[in-house]
PDB file of C-alpha atoms in Angstrom:
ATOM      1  CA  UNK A   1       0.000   0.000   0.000  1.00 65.00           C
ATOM      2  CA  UNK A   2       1.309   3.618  -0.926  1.00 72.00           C
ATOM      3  CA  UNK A   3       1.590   5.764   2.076  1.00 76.00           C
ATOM      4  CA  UNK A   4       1.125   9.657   2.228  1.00 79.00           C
ATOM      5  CA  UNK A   5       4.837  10.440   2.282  1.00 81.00           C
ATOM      6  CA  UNK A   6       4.960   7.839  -0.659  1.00 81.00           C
ATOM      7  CA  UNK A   7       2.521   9.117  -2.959  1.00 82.00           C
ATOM      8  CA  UNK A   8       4.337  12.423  -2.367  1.00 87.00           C
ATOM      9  CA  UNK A   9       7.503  10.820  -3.752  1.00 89.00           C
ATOM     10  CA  UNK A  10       5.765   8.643  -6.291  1.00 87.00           C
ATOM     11  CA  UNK A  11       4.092  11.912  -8.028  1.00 90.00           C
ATOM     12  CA  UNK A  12       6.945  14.120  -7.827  1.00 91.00           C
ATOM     13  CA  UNK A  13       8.648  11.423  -9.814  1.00 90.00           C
ATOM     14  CA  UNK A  14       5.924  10.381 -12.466  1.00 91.00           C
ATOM     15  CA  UNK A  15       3.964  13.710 -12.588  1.00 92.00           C
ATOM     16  CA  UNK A  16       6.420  14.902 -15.833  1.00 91.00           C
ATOM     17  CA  UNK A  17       5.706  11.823 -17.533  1.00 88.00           C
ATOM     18  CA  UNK A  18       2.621  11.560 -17.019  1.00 90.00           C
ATOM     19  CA  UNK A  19       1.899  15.039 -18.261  1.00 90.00           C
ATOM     20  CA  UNK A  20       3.836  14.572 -21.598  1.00 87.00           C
ATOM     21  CA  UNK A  21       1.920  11.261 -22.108  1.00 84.00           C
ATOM     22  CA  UNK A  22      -1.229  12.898 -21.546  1.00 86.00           C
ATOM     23  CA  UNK A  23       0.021  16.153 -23.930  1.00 81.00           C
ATOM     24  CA  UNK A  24       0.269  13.343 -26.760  1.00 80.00           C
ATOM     25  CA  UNK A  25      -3.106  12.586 -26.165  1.00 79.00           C
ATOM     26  CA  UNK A  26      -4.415  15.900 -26.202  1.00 80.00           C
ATOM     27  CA  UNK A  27      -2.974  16.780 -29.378  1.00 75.00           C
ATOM     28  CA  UNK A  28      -0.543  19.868 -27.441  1.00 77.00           C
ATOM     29  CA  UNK A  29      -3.835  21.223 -25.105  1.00 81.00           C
ATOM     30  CA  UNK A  30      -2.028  21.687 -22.455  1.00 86.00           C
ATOM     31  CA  UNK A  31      -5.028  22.267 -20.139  1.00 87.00           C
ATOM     32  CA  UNK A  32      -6.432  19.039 -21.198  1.00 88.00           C
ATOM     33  CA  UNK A  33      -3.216  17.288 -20.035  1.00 88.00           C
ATOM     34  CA  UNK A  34      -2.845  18.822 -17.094  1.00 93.00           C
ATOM     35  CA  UNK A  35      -6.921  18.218 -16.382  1.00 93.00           C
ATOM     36  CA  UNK A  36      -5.810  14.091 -17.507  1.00 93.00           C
ATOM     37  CA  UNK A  37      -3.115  14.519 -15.286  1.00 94.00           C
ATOM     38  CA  UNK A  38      -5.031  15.684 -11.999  1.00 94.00           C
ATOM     39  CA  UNK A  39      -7.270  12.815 -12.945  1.00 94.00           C
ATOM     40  CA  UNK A  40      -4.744  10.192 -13.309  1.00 94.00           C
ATOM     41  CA  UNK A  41      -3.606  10.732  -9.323  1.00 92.00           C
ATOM     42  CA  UNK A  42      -6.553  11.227  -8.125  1.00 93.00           C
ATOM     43  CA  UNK A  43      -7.139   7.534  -9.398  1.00 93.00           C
ATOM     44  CA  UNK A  44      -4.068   6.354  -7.642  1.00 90.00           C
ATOM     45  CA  UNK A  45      -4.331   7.765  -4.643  1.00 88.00           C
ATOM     46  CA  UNK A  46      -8.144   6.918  -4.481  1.00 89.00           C
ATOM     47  CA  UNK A  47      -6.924   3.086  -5.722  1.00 86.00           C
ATOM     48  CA  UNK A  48      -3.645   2.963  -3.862  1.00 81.00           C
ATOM     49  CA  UNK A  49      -4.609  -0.187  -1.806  1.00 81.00           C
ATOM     50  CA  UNK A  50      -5.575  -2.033  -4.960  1.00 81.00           C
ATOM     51  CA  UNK A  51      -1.628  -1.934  -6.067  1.00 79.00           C
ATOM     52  CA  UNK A  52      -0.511  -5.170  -5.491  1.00 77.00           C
ATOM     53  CA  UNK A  53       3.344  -4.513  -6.484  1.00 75.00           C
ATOM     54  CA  UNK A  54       2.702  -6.847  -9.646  1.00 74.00           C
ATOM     55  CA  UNK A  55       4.433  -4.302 -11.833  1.00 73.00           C
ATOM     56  CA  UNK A  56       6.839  -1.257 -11.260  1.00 80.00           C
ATOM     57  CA  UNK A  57       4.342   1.383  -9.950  1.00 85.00           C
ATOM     58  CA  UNK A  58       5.168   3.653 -13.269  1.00 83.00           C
ATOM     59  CA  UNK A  59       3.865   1.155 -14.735  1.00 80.00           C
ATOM     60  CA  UNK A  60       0.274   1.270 -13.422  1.00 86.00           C
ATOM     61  CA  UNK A  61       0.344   4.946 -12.780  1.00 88.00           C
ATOM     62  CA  UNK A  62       1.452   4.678 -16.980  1.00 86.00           C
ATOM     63  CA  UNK A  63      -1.602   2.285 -17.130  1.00 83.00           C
ATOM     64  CA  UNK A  64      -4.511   4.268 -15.391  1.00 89.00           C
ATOM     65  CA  UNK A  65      -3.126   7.667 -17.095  1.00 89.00           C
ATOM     66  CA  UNK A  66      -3.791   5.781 -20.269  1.00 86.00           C
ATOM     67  CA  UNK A  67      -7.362   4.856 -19.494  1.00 87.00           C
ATOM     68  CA  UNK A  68      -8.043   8.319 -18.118  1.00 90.00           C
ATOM     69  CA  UNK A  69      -7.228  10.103 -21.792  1.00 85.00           C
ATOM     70  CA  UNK A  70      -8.872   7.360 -23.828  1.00 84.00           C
ATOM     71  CA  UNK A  71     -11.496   6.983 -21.932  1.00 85.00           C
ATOM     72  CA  UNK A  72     -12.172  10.853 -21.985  1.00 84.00           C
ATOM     73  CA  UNK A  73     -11.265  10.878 -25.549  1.00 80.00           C
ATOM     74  CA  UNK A  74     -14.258   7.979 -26.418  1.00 77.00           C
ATOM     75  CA  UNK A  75     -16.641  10.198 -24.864  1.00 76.00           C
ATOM     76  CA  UNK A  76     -15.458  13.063 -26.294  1.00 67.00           C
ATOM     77  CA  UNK A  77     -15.728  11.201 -29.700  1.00 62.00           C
ATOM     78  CA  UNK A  78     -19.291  10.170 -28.597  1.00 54.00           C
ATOM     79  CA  UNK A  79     -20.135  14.184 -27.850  1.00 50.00           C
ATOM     80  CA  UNK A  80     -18.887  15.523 -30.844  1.00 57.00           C
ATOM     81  CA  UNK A  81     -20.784  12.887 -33.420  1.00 50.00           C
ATOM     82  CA  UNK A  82     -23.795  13.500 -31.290  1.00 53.00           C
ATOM     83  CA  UNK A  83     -23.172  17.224 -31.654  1.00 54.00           C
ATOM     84  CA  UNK A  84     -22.211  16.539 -35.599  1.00 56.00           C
ATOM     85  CA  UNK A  85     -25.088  15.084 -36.196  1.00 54.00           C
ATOM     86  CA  UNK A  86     -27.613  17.531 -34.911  1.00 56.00           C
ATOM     87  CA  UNK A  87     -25.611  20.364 -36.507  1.00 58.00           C
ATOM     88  CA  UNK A  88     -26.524  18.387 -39.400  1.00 57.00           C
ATOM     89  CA  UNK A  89     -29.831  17.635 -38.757  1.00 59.00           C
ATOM     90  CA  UNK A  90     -30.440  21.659 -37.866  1.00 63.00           C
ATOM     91  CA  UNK A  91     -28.527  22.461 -41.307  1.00 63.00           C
ATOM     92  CA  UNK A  92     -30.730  20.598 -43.292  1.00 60.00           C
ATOM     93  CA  UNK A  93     -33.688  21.080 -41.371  1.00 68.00           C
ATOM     94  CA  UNK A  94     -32.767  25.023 -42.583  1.00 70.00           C
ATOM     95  CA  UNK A  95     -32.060  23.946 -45.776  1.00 72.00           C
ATOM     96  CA  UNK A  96     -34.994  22.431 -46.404  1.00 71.00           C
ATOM     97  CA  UNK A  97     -37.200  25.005 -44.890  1.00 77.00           C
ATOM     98  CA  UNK A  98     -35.264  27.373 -47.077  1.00 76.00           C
ATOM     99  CA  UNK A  99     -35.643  25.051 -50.161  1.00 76.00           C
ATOM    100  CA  UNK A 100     -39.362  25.258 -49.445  1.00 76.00           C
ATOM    101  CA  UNK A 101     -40.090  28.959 -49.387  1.00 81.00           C
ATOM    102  CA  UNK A 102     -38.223  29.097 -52.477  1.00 80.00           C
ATOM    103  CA  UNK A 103     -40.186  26.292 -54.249  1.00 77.00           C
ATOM    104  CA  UNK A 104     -43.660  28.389 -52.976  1.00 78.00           C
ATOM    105  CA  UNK A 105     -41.903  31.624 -53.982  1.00 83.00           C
ATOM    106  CA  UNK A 106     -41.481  29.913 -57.587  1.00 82.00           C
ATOM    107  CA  UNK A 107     -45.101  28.831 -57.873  1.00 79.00           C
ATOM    108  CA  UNK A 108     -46.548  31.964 -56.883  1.00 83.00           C
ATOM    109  CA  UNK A 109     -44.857  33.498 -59.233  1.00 88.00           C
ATOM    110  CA  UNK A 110     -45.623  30.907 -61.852  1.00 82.00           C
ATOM    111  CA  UNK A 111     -49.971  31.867 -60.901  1.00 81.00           C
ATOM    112  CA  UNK A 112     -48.897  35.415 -61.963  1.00 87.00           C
ATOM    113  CA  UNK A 113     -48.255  33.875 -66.078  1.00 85.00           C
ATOM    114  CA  UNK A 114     -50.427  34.145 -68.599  1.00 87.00           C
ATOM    115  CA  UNK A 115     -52.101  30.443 -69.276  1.00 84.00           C
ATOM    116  CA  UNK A 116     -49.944  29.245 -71.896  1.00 87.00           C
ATOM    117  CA  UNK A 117     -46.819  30.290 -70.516  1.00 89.00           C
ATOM    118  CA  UNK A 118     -47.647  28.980 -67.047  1.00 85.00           C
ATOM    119  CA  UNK A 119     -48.661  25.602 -69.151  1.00 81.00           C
ATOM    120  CA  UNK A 120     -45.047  25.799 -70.711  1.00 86.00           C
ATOM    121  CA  UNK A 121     -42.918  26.312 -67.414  1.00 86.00           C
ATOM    122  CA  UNK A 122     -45.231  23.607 -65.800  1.00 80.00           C
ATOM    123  CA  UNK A 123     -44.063  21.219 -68.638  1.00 80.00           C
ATOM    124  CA  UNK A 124     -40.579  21.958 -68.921  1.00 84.00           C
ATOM    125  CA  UNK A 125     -40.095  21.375 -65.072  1.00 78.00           C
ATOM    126  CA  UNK A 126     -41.947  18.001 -65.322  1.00 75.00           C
ATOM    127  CA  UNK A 127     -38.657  17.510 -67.962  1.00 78.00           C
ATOM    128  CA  UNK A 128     -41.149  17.239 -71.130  1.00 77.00           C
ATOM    129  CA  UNK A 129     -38.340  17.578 -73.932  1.00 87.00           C
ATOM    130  CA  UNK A 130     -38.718  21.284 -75.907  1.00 90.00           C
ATOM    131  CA  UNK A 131     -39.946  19.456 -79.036  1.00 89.00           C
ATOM    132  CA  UNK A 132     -43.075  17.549 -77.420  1.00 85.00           C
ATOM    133  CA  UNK A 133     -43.423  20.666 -76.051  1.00 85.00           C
ATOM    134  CA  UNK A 134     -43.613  22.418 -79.215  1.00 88.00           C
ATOM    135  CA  UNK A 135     -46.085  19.830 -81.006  1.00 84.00           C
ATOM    136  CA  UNK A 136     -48.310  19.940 -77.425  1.00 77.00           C
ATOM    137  CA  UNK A 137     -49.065  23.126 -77.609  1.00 83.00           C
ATOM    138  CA  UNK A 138     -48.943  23.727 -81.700  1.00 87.00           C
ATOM    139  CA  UNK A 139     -45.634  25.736 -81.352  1.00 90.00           C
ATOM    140  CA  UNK A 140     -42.495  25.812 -83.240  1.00 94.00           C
ATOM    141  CA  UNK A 141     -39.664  24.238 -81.423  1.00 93.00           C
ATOM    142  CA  UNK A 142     -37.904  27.715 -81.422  1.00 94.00           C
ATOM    143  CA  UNK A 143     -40.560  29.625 -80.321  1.00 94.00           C
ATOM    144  CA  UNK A 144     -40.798  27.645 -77.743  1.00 93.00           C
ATOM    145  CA  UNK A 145     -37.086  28.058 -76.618  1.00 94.00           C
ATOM    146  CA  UNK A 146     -37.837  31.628 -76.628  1.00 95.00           C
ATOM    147  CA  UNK A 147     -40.738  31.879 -74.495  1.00 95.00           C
ATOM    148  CA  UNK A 148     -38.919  29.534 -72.066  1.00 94.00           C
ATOM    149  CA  UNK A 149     -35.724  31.967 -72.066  1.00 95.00           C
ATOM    150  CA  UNK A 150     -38.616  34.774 -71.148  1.00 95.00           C
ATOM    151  CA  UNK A 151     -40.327  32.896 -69.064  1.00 93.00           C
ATOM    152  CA  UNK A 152     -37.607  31.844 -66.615  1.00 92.00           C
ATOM    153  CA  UNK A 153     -36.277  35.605 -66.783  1.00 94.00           C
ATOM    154  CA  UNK A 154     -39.739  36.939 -65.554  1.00 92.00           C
ATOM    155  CA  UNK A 155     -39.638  34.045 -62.955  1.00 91.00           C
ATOM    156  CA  UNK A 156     -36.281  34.943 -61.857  1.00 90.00           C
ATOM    157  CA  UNK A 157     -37.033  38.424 -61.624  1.00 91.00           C
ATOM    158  CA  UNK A 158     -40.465  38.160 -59.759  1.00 90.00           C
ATOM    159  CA  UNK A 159     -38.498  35.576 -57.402  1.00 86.00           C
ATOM    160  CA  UNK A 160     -35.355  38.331 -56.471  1.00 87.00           C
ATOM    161  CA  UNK A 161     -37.868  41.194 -56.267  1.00 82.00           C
ATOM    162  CA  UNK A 162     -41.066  39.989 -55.663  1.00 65.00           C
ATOM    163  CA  UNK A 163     -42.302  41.521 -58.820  1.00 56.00           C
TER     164      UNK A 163
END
C-alpha cells in the first residue's frame, strides 16, 4: 500500500511523464493534459490499496493515465458525433425550410403567367423535352425556346424582387 509520504515521492517522480503522455493525447492542449493529469492521481491515490506490487508502480500509474485520456477521448468522440449530427440535422432542417419557401416563392410566381406560358414552365419542369413541347401546344420548337428563355427571366425576376 502507498503511504502519504509515498505518494508524495511517487508523483513528484511520475507527474512529468505523465503530463507529456497525456500532452500526446491531447494533441498539445495543455489544459487538457494537465486536467488528464489531476485525474490520473486522483485515481491512484483513491486506488492505492488495490496496487498489489505486480508491476513497477510507473507502470500502473502509466496504465490508469492511459485509461483516463482514452477513456475521456471515447466520450469526447461520442459528444462531438452526437453534436455533428444535430448540426446536421439543424442544417438541413434550414435547408430544407429554405428550399421550401423558395419552391412556394417559384409557384406563386408561376400563378402570376399568362395560361400558356404557365402551361409551358409547368411542362418543362416536369422535364417534357422542348420538341413535345412544341407539337403539345402547336408551337415551333424555337418559339418555344424563346418563351422559355422569357419565361424563366420573368420568374427569376419576380423571385429576387417579388415583382
Amino acid at each position: 500500500m502507498i503511504t502519504e509520504e509515498d505518494f508524495v515521492e511517487v508523483y513528484t517522480l511520475h507527474a512529468p511523464k505523465v503530463y507529456k503522455l497525456c500532452l500526446g493525447y491531447a494533441s498539445g492542449n495543455q489544459s487538457l493534459a494537465k486536467d488528464w493529469q489531476q485525474e490520473t492521481f486522483m485515481k491512484v491515490w483513491n486506488h492505492r490499496k488495490s496496487f498489489k506490487n505486480q508491476s513497477s508502480i510507473g507502470t500502473w500509474i502509466y496504465r490508469i493515465a492511459v485509461n483516463v485520456c482514452l477513456s475521456d477521448l471515447r466520450k469526447t468522440k461520442k459528444y462531438e458525433l452526437a453534436k455533428r449530427k444535430t448540426s446536421i440535422e439543424e442544417q438541413d432542417s434550414q435547408e430544407d425550410e429554405y428550399q421550401t419557401k423558395k419552391i412556394t416563392k417559384m409557384y406563386s410566381c408561376i400563378e402570376r403567367l399568362s395560361m400558356q406560358n404557365k402551361t409551358l414552365i409547368l411542362l418543362e419542369l416536369e422535364d417534357v423535352p422542348q420538341a413535345t413541347i412544341a407539337k403539345t401546344m402547336g408551337l415551333a420548337h424555337g418559339a418555344v425556346r424563346t418563351r422559355l428563355t422569357r419565361i424563366r427571366k420573368t420568374l427569376l425576376k419576380c423571385m429576387n424582387n417579388g415583382q
